[in-house]
Amino acid sequence: MSNYKDVIEKLIEFRDERNWEQFHDSKNLALALSIEAAELNELFLWKKEHELNEVNYEKLKEELADVLAYAFLLAEKHELDVFDIVLDKIKKNAVKYPVEKAKGTAKKYTEL
């Protein structure tokens, strides 16, 4: 947990040193998150299955870090604990996707 808080503190320090909080409303954080996720996806675009392990590892780390940073900032803005919300979502998904129906299939819960 302390690592998470350390990361949030560093992100806020970085943001505040540059006076960027004015740009970090919920809409812009969500848009930035989506854009960075698209850049992450771009690393895999047009790759065949056997090429997926050849993705530039440093670029993968950078793009994933951008996605996580914006997600953390958005959660912090709304006073959400990322660990709590992910654990809550796992509980909800366990109900929607019971093991006996969902195991080994990628079907949506409405199709199980």
Coordinates of C-alpha atoms in Angstrom, one line a residue:
M1 CA 0.0 0.0 0.0
S2 CA 2.8 2.4 0.8
N3 CA 4.2 2.0 -2.8
Y4 CA 0.8 3.0 -4.2
K5 CA 0.7 6.1 -2.0
D6 CA 4.3 6.9 -2.9
V7 CA 3.4 6.8 -6.6
I8 CA 0.4 9.0 -6.1
E9 CA 2.5 11.5 -4.1
K10 CA 5.1 11.5 -6.9
L11 CA 2.5 12.0 -9.6
I12 CA 0.9 14.9 -7.7
E13 CA 4.3 16.5 -7.0
F14 CA 5.3 16.2 -10.7
R15 CA 1.9 17.7 -11.8
D16 CA 2.0 20.5 -9.2
E17 CA 5.5 21.5 -10.0
R18 CA 4.3 22.2 -13.6
N19 CA 1.0 23.8 -12.5
W20 CA -0.9 21.1 -14.5
E21 CA -3.7 20.5 -12.0
Q22 CA -5.7 23.1 -13.9
F23 CA -5.8 20.7 -16.9
H24 CA -6.6 17.6 -14.8
D25 CA -10.3 17.7 -14.6
S26 CA -12.1 14.4 -14.8
K27 CA -12.9 14.7 -18.5
N28 CA -9.4 15.4 -19.5
L29 CA -7.9 12.7 -17.3
A30 CA -10.4 10.2 -18.8
L31 CA -9.5 11.3 -22.3
A32 CA -5.8 11.1 -21.6
L33 CA -6.3 7.6 -20.2
S34 CA -8.1 6.5 -23.3
I35 CA -5.5 8.1 -25.6
E36 CA -2.6 6.4 -23.7
A37 CA -4.5 3.1 -23.9
A38 CA -4.8 3.5 -27.6
E39 CA -1.0 4.1 -27.8
L40 CA -0.5 0.9 -25.8
N41 CA -2.8 -0.9 -28.3
E42 CA -0.8 0.5 -31.2
L43 CA 2.2 -1.5 -30.0
F44 CA 0.3 -4.7 -30.9
L45 CA -1.4 -3.4 -34.0
W46 CA -1.0 -5.5 -37.1
K47 CA 1.2 -8.0 -35.3
K48 CA 0.6 -11.7 -35.9
E49 CA 0.4 -14.0 -32.9
H50 CA 4.0 -15.2 -33.2
E51 CA 5.1 -11.5 -33.3
L52 CA 3.5 -10.4 -30.0
N53 CA 6.5 -11.3 -27.9
E54 CA 8.6 -9.0 -30.1
V55 CA 6.9 -5.8 -29.0
N56 CA 9.4 -3.2 -27.8
Y57 CA 9.6 -3.9 -24.0
E58 CA 10.7 -0.4 -23.1
K59 CA 7.9 1.2 -25.1
L60 CA 5.4 -1.3 -23.5
K61 CA 6.6 -0.2 -20.0
E62 CA 6.3 3.5 -21.0
E63 CA 2.8 3.3 -22.4
L64 CA 1.5 1.1 -19.6
A65 CA 3.0 3.5 -17.1
D66 CA 1.1 6.4 -18.8
V67 CA -2.2 4.4 -18.6
L68 CA -1.7 3.6 -15.0
A69 CA -0.6 7.2 -14.1
Y70 CA -3.8 8.7 -15.6
A71 CA -5.9 6.0 -14.0
F72 CA -4.3 6.7 -10.6
L73 CA -4.8 10.5 -11.0
L74 CA -8.4 10.0 -11.9
A75 CA -9.0 7.7 -8.9
E76 CA -7.2 10.2 -6.6
K77 CA -9.3 13.1 -7.9
H78 CA -12.5 11.2 -6.9
E79 CA -11.0 9.9 -3.6
L80 CA -11.2 6.3 -4.8
D81 CA -8.8 3.6 -3.6
V82 CA -7.8 1.6 -6.7
F83 CA -7.3 -1.5 -4.7
D84 CA -10.8 -1.3 -3.2
I85 CA -12.5 -0.6 -6.5
V86 CA -10.7 -3.4 -8.2
L87 CA -11.6 -5.8 -5.4
D88 CA -15.2 -4.7 -5.5
K89 CA -15.3 -5.3 -9.3
I90 CA -13.9 -8.8 -8.9
K91 CA -16.7 -9.6 -6.4
K92 CA -19.3 -8.2 -8.9
N93 CA -17.8 -10.2 -11.8
A94 CA -17.7 -13.4 -9.7
V95 CA -21.5 -13.1 -9.5
K96 CA -21.9 -12.3 -13.2
Y97 CA -19.4 -15.0 -14.3
P98 CA -19.8 -18.0 -12.0
V99 CA -17.0 -20.5 -12.5
E100 CA -19.4 -23.4 -13.5
K101 CA -20.7 -21.3 -16.4
A102 CA -17.7 -19.1 -17.4
K103 CA -14.7 -21.4 -17.0
G104 CA -12.9 -21.7 -20.3
T105 CA -15.2 -19.4 -22.3
A106 CA -14.9 -15.8 -23.4
K107 CA -18.6 -15.3 -23.7
K108 CA -20.2 -12.2 -22.1
Y109 CA -22.2 -12.9 -18.9
T110 CA -25.4 -12.3 -20.8
E111 CA -24.6 -15.2 -23.1
L112 CA -23.7 -17.8 -20.4

